Amino acid sequence: MGLHRQDREFRHPGVSFLDYKQLDMDRVLTGLLPRLWFRGSPSVVIGQPDGIPIDAYVKEILENQDQFQGFDPAMTYRWLETNLLDLVNRGRPGQAVAGLRPLHGFAYRYRAGKRSRPYGADDQLYWMIRHEPGGRGARVLDDLKQFFFAGVDGRTETPATGVTVDVETQALINLAQILRKKVTDREGKAAYGYPPLDQEAARLLVTDLIRLLYHQEVIPRSVLVEHLKILFAFHLARYHLRLMRLLPQRIAGQTGDPACGFFLDVAGIPGTPVAALAERSAHYWYARMPEFIQGTFTVRKLDDLAAHLVRTNKRRRPADGVFGVPELLQLLEPRYRADREAFAKSRLPRVLDAVQESEEDADSAIADLVGLKLDAFTTYIEIISSCRVAFHRKYLTDCLDALMLKNRPGAMIAQPRRGERRFIFDSRLLEVLLQLALLRPDGHGLLRTEPLRVDEFLEELRETYGLYIDRLPPGDGFGAPTLTDQAALRANRAAFVAKLREIGFYSDLSDAYLTQTITPRYLLNSAGPSR
């Protein structure tokens, strides 16, 4: 016998919409597309909800020569498999179609629901953008919708005239037209859009999206979609890492924006002094999980308490019908002590019985907790957290690894087969953040590209994202740098400059520190609409 379901319930969308599982960013982006189309709502697919196999796509293409003239069966199959389809178990036994790659908006209609699960990350992204505190979120969502649904008339859902798109996007538009009578969808019921707990993270996400979308006229569409996936993954990972520090602080009554720093190994070579520093940084952040898990349990049980107080007419439900995290944390105030104690005492006997029956060594652990003579609510949270922390830690670890694209292009984390995790700075993530940093205000409400000194970019990475290259983060597991640390930092900076050179943004003009300049790959002069 384990804990009762009420006691096991963990997730609260006010903290995060994510169901902490291994995510795939193609499927997260696919899940976001209907929310862009339906303004926050998911879609309900009508017709072939389990997806369409490759052979069926090939058949549709070959039977519609007016839109796919001269296509060879074997080449078509290979083109779909390689370029247009998102597959599970790619190249292995059990390979199956999860859906079309999210290169165009209507790709979401042809996903296989059981193989294309975004696990709540689509909700998290949508509502982070929509509730951005600067009021720019609605416009950015419209811009994303226009980008992903390019080439299609928004009213008739038919191909728009006079719009030029790339080959892959046009193929998806044509496929959508062919399959429209067989597979369509309707608007589903939207979840309540909780505002993000970390509002500064939402503000930064929207700022970065505005800057990235300025490049849509110069960056190939398929490349820009890859950039968006990397940027979304980076911001989701950073948001949840920051939550592991922010949520316990909020529960403790602390306010303000927590300073967060991540030391990145730029060269990405295990076993070096730089790698050891990056391992220490990653270990420090992953070690925060138990405290975050306990904090999430606290919020979830306070939500249960709030519902109980509403039923007993001791508290009114908010006008929007749900309690956000700030409202729930008010229940930790002294004036609600008696209500917390009564609530916890009603559940504690059930929890104690369940734990003692299911765990051989539970008696001593529970005795230790009870012996601390904490209040009943704190004891209740401590017990259920201790029982469930190992379970949730595993899934949370898998989720963060996936969001940081572990060992994949765009990664912020790497782990050898028998080694420790360490923060890294993959070239594709560097390229995306660099494209954003090279856009500067032109003084007239627009943006334009300008050269940037290496030291200025390093400072921007630290101040904006908390990414440390040539310095150690303040706190976060680090103290004053030793002589060995200083040598490692110099080596990391040299590797950073070398990586800038490799991706084509830097060329040596002088050895002088202040003349090491990063030059834009694309020149944008007052690009895009005024913001």
PDB file of C-alpha atoms in Angstrom, residues 292-463:
ATOM      1  CA  PHE A 292      12.161  22.357  -5.377  1.00  0.00           C
ATOM      2  CA  ILE A 293      10.147  19.117  -5.180  1.00  0.00           C
ATOM      3  CA  GLN A 294       9.230  19.865  -1.586  1.00  0.00           C
ATOM      4  CA  GLY A 295       8.295  23.418  -2.572  1.00  0.00           C
ATOM      5  CA  THR A 296       6.021  22.130  -5.329  1.00  0.00           C
ATOM      6  CA  PHE A 297       4.351  19.736  -2.880  1.00  0.00           C
ATOM      7  CA  THR A 298       3.821  22.705  -0.555  1.00  0.00           C
ATOM      8  CA  VAL A 299       2.047  24.702  -3.269  1.00  0.00           C
ATOM      9  CA  ARG A 300      -0.058  21.703  -4.318  1.00  0.00           C
ATOM     10  CA  LYS A 301      -1.222  20.998  -0.775  1.00  0.00           C
ATOM     11  CA  LEU A 302      -1.914  24.671  -0.149  1.00  0.00           C
ATOM     12  CA  ASP A 303      -4.181  24.497  -3.203  1.00  0.00           C
ATOM     13  CA  ASP A 304      -6.007  21.587  -1.555  1.00  0.00           C
ATOM     14  CA  LEU A 305      -6.284  23.659   1.628  1.00  0.00           C
ATOM     15  CA  ALA A 306      -7.640  26.645  -0.342  1.00  0.00           C
ATOM     16  CA  ALA A 307     -10.316  24.438  -1.933  1.00  0.00           C
ATOM     17  CA  HIS A 308     -11.278  23.191   1.537  1.00  0.00           C
ATOM     18  CA  LEU A 309     -11.549  26.756   2.855  1.00  0.00           C
ATOM     19  CA  VAL A 310     -13.790  27.686  -0.082  1.00  0.00           C
ATOM     20  CA  ARG A 311     -16.065  24.705   0.618  1.00  0.00           C
ATOM     21  CA  THR A 312     -16.331  25.684   4.276  1.00  0.00           C
ATOM     22  CA  ASN A 313     -16.985  29.356   3.423  1.00  0.00           C
ATOM     23  CA  LYS A 314     -13.792  30.517   5.119  1.00  0.00           C
ATOM     24  CA  ARG A 315     -12.352  31.976   1.952  1.00  0.00           C
ATOM     25  CA  ARG A 316     -13.747  33.225  -1.337  1.00  0.00           C
ATOM     26  CA  ARG A 317     -12.598  31.812  -4.635  1.00  0.00           C
ATOM     27  CA  PRO A 318     -10.875  34.419  -6.856  1.00  0.00           C
ATOM     28  CA  ALA A 319     -12.877  36.003  -9.653  1.00  0.00           C
ATOM     29  CA  ASP A 320     -11.050  33.945 -12.279  1.00  0.00           C
ATOM     30  CA  GLY A 321     -11.867  30.756 -10.381  1.00  0.00           C
ATOM     31  CA  VAL A 322      -8.347  29.540  -9.543  1.00  0.00           C
ATOM     32  CA  PHE A 323      -5.704  30.296  -6.955  1.00  0.00           C
ATOM     33  CA  GLY A 324      -2.345  31.431  -8.272  1.00  0.00           C
ATOM     34  CA  VAL A 325       0.867  30.698  -6.408  1.00  0.00           C
ATOM     35  CA  PRO A 326       1.041  34.166  -4.736  1.00  0.00           C
ATOM     36  CA  GLU A 327      -2.494  33.698  -3.356  1.00  0.00           C
ATOM     37  CA  LEU A 328      -1.702  30.189  -2.147  1.00  0.00           C
ATOM     38  CA  LEU A 329       1.447  31.308  -0.364  1.00  0.00           C
ATOM     39  CA  GLN A 330      -0.677  33.724   1.658  1.00  0.00           C
ATOM     40  CA  LEU A 331      -2.020  30.613   3.421  1.00  0.00           C
ATOM     41  CA  LEU A 332       1.406  30.233   5.067  1.00  0.00           C
ATOM     42  CA  GLU A 333       0.796  33.430   7.021  1.00  0.00           C
ATOM     43  CA  PRO A 334       0.226  33.163  10.809  1.00  0.00           C
ATOM     44  CA  ARG A 335      -3.471  34.001  10.486  1.00  0.00           C
ATOM     45  CA  TYR A 336      -4.072  30.677   8.714  1.00  0.00           C
ATOM     46  CA  ARG A 337      -2.080  28.552  11.157  1.00  0.00           C
ATOM     47  CA  ALA A 338      -5.137  26.924  12.732  1.00  0.00           C
ATOM     48  CA  ASP A 339      -6.574  26.046   9.310  1.00  0.00           C
ATOM     49  CA  ARG A 340      -3.246  24.558   8.165  1.00  0.00           C
ATOM     50  CA  GLU A 341      -2.962  22.485  11.306  1.00  0.00           C
ATOM     51  CA  ALA A 342      -6.515  21.150  11.069  1.00  0.00           C
ATOM     52  CA  PHE A 343      -6.028  20.290   7.396  1.00  0.00           C
ATOM     53  CA  ALA A 344      -2.717  18.501   7.980  1.00  0.00           C
ATOM     54  CA  LYS A 345      -3.957  16.610  11.049  1.00  0.00           C
ATOM     55  CA  SER A 346      -6.839  15.231   9.008  1.00  0.00           C
ATOM     56  CA  ARG A 347      -4.365  13.700   6.536  1.00  0.00           C
ATOM     57  CA  LEU A 348      -1.409  12.740   8.704  1.00  0.00           C
ATOM     58  CA  PRO A 349      -2.846   9.487  10.146  1.00  0.00           C
ATOM     59  CA  ARG A 350      -3.545   8.167   6.656  1.00  0.00           C
ATOM     60  CA  VAL A 351      -0.048   9.094   5.488  1.00  0.00           C
ATOM     61  CA  LEU A 352       1.646   7.554   8.512  1.00  0.00           C
ATOM     62  CA  ASP A 353      -0.264   4.294   8.104  1.00  0.00           C
ATOM     63  CA  ALA A 354       0.504   4.092   4.370  1.00  0.00           C
ATOM     64  CA  VAL A 355       4.210   4.756   4.797  1.00  0.00           C
ATOM     65  CA  GLN A 356       4.664   2.326   7.659  1.00  0.00           C
ATOM     66  CA  GLU A 357       2.958  -0.447   5.694  1.00  0.00           C
ATOM     67  CA  SER A 358       4.932   0.103   2.490  1.00  0.00           C
ATOM     68  CA  GLU A 359       8.489   0.802   3.682  1.00  0.00           C
ATOM     69  CA  GLU A 360      10.541  -1.466   5.943  1.00  0.00           C
ATOM     70  CA  ASP A 361      12.723   1.285   7.364  1.00  0.00           C
ATOM     71  CA  ALA A 362       9.930   3.877   7.545  1.00  0.00           C
ATOM     72  CA  ASP A 363       9.477   3.656  11.312  1.00  0.00           C
ATOM     73  CA  SER A 364      12.836   5.228  12.161  1.00  0.00           C
ATOM     74  CA  ALA A 365      12.571   7.877   9.419  1.00  0.00           C
ATOM     75  CA  ILE A 366       9.093   8.896  10.506  1.00  0.00           C
ATOM     76  CA  ALA A 367      10.118   8.829  14.131  1.00  0.00           C
ATOM     77  CA  ASP A 368      12.932  11.234  13.324  1.00  0.00           C
ATOM     78  CA  LEU A 369      10.552  13.597  11.551  1.00  0.00           C
ATOM     79  CA  VAL A 370       7.920  13.435  14.268  1.00  0.00           C
ATOM     80  CA  GLY A 371      10.629  13.861  16.880  1.00  0.00           C
ATOM     81  CA  LEU A 372      11.500  17.246  15.450  1.00  0.00           C
ATOM     82  CA  LYS A 373       8.145  18.446  16.847  1.00  0.00           C
ATOM     83  CA  LEU A 374       7.401  20.585  13.823  1.00  0.00           C
ATOM     84  CA  ASP A 375       3.897  21.879  13.212  1.00  0.00           C
ATOM     85  CA  ALA A 376       1.493  19.398  11.622  1.00  0.00           C
ATOM     86  CA  PHE A 377       1.491  20.975   8.153  1.00  0.00           C
ATOM     87  CA  THR A 378       5.295  21.036   7.939  1.00  0.00           C
ATOM     88  CA  THR A 379       5.461  17.437   9.186  1.00  0.00           C
ATOM     89  CA  TYR A 380       2.918  16.386   6.551  1.00  0.00           C
ATOM     90  CA  ILE A 381       4.909  18.058   3.746  1.00  0.00           C
ATOM     91  CA  GLU A 382       8.201  16.598   5.012  1.00  0.00           C
ATOM     92  CA  ILE A 383       6.829  13.056   5.087  1.00  0.00           C
ATOM     93  CA  ILE A 384       5.204  13.021   1.662  1.00  0.00           C
ATOM     94  CA  SER A 385       8.253  14.781   0.154  1.00  0.00           C
ATOM     95  CA  SER A 386      10.661  12.232   1.627  1.00  0.00           C
ATOM     96  CA  CYS A 387       8.517   9.415   0.220  1.00  0.00           C
ATOM     97  CA  ARG A 388       8.268  10.857  -3.276  1.00  0.00           C
ATOM     98  CA  VAL A 389      11.455  12.857  -3.847  1.00  0.00           C
ATOM     99  CA  ALA A 390      13.380   9.981  -5.478  1.00  0.00           C
ATOM    100  CA  PHE A 391      10.498   9.312  -7.883  1.00  0.00           C
ATOM    101  CA  HIS A 392      10.108  12.938  -8.968  1.00  0.00           C
ATOM    102  CA  ARG A 393      13.839  13.604  -9.030  1.00  0.00           C
ATOM    103  CA  LYS A 394      14.350  10.963 -11.705  1.00  0.00           C
ATOM    104  CA  TYR A 395      11.686  12.408 -13.985  1.00  0.00           C
ATOM    105  CA  LEU A 396      12.724  15.993 -13.321  1.00  0.00           C
ATOM    106  CA  THR A 397      16.315  15.089 -14.201  1.00  0.00           C
ATOM    107  CA  ASP A 398      15.203  13.486 -17.467  1.00  0.00           C
ATOM    108  CA  CYS A 399      13.103  16.541 -18.280  1.00  0.00           C
ATOM    109  CA  LEU A 400      15.894  19.054 -17.636  1.00  0.00           C
ATOM    110  CA  ASP A 401      18.337  16.930 -19.626  1.00  0.00           C
ATOM    111  CA  ALA A 402      15.905  16.986 -22.551  1.00  0.00           C
ATOM    112  CA  LEU A 403      15.276  20.744 -22.297  1.00  0.00           C
ATOM    113  CA  MET A 404      19.015  21.404 -22.261  1.00  0.00           C
ATOM    114  CA  LEU A 405      19.304  19.126 -25.320  1.00  0.00           C
ATOM    115  CA  LYS A 406      21.834  16.864 -23.625  1.00  0.00           C
ATOM    116  CA  ASN A 407      24.504  15.625 -26.056  1.00  0.00           C
ATOM    117  CA  ARG A 408      22.588  17.082 -29.010  1.00  0.00           C
ATOM    118  CA  PRO A 409      23.007  20.123 -31.291  1.00  0.00           C
ATOM    119  CA  GLY A 410      22.227  23.284 -29.326  1.00  0.00           C
ATOM    120  CA  ALA A 411      23.036  21.615 -25.998  1.00  0.00           C
ATOM    121  CA  MET A 412      23.671  23.413 -22.726  1.00  0.00           C
ATOM    122  CA  ILE A 413      24.562  20.195 -20.941  1.00  0.00           C
ATOM    123  CA  ALA A 414      26.606  17.106 -21.754  1.00  0.00           C
ATOM    124  CA  GLN A 415      27.310  13.825 -20.007  1.00  0.00           C
ATOM    125  CA  PRO A 416      29.760  11.105 -21.060  1.00  0.00           C
ATOM    126  CA  ARG A 417      28.582   7.528 -20.759  1.00  0.00           C
ATOM    127  CA  ARG A 418      30.262   7.058 -17.373  1.00  0.00           C
ATOM    128  CA  GLY A 419      30.845  10.675 -16.420  1.00  0.00           C
ATOM    129  CA  GLU A 420      29.268  13.601 -14.637  1.00  0.00           C
ATOM    130  CA  ARG A 421      26.934  16.150 -16.169  1.00  0.00           C
ATOM    131  CA  ARG A 422      28.499  19.479 -17.016  1.00  0.00           C
ATOM    132  CA  PHE A 423      27.175  22.696 -18.516  1.00  0.00           C
ATOM    133  CA  ILE A 424      28.504  23.320 -22.034  1.00  0.00           C
ATOM    134  CA  PHE A 425      28.029  25.921 -24.767  1.00  0.00           C
ATOM    135  CA  ASP A 426      27.266  24.161 -28.028  1.00  0.00           C
ATOM    136  CA  SER A 427      27.953  26.097 -31.227  1.00  0.00           C
ATOM    137  CA  ARG A 428      24.295  26.200 -32.298  1.00  0.00           C
ATOM    138  CA  LEU A 429      23.125  27.682 -28.984  1.00  0.00           C
ATOM    139  CA  LEU A 430      25.984  30.191 -29.179  1.00  0.00           C
ATOM    140  CA  GLU A 431      24.957  31.142 -32.713  1.00  0.00           C
ATOM    141  CA  VAL A 432      21.324  31.737 -31.715  1.00  0.00           C
ATOM    142  CA  LEU A 433      22.211  33.934 -28.722  1.00  0.00           C
ATOM    143  CA  LEU A 434      24.782  35.786 -30.796  1.00  0.00           C
ATOM    144  CA  GLN A 435      22.233  36.642 -33.501  1.00  0.00           C
ATOM    145  CA  LEU A 436      20.106  38.222 -30.780  1.00  0.00           C
ATOM    146  CA  ALA A 437      22.939  40.131 -29.140  1.00  0.00           C
ATOM    147  CA  LEU A 438      24.076  41.725 -32.412  1.00  0.00           C
ATOM    148  CA  LEU A 439      20.721  43.489 -32.807  1.00  0.00           C
ATOM    149  CA  ARG A 440      20.755  46.900 -31.155  1.00  0.00           C
ATOM    150  CA  PRO A 441      18.174  49.725 -30.903  1.00  0.00           C
ATOM    151  CA  ASP A 442      18.685  52.360 -33.600  1.00  0.00           C
ATOM    152  CA  GLY A 443      17.239  55.222 -31.553  1.00  0.00           C
ATOM    153  CA  HIS A 444      13.972  55.303 -33.505  1.00  0.00           C
ATOM    154  CA  GLY A 445      12.150  52.335 -32.006  1.00  0.00           C
ATOM    155  CA  LEU A 446      13.668  49.868 -34.491  1.00  0.00           C
ATOM    156  CA  LEU A 447      16.583  47.448 -34.414  1.00  0.00           C
ATOM    157  CA  ARG A 448      19.703  47.103 -36.511  1.00  0.00           C
ATOM    158  CA  THR A 449      22.771  44.888 -36.453  1.00  0.00           C
ATOM    159  CA  GLU A 450      26.013  46.311 -35.065  1.00  0.00           C
ATOM    160  CA  PRO A 451      29.444  44.822 -34.362  1.00  0.00           C
ATOM    161  CA  LEU A 452      30.078  43.808 -30.761  1.00  0.00           C
ATOM    162  CA  ARG A 453      33.286  43.423 -28.799  1.00  0.00           C
ATOM    163  CA  VAL A 454      33.981  40.000 -27.343  1.00  0.00           C
ATOM    164  CA  ASP A 455      34.163  41.377 -23.817  1.00  0.00           C
ATOM    165  CA  GLU A 456      30.809  43.134 -24.311  1.00  0.00           C
ATOM    166  CA  PHE A 457      29.188  39.903 -25.470  1.00  0.00           C
ATOM    167  CA  LEU A 458      30.608  38.001 -22.496  1.00  0.00           C
ATOM    168  CA  GLU A 459      29.189  40.652 -20.180  1.00  0.00           C
ATOM    169  CA  GLU A 460      25.796  40.432 -21.882  1.00  0.00           C
ATOM    170  CA  LEU A 461      25.749  36.637 -21.476  1.00  0.00           C
ATOM    171  CA  ARG A 462      26.439  37.066 -17.750  1.00  0.00           C
ATOM    172  CA  GLU A 463      24.038  39.912 -17.091  1.00  0.00           C
TER     173      GLU A 463
END
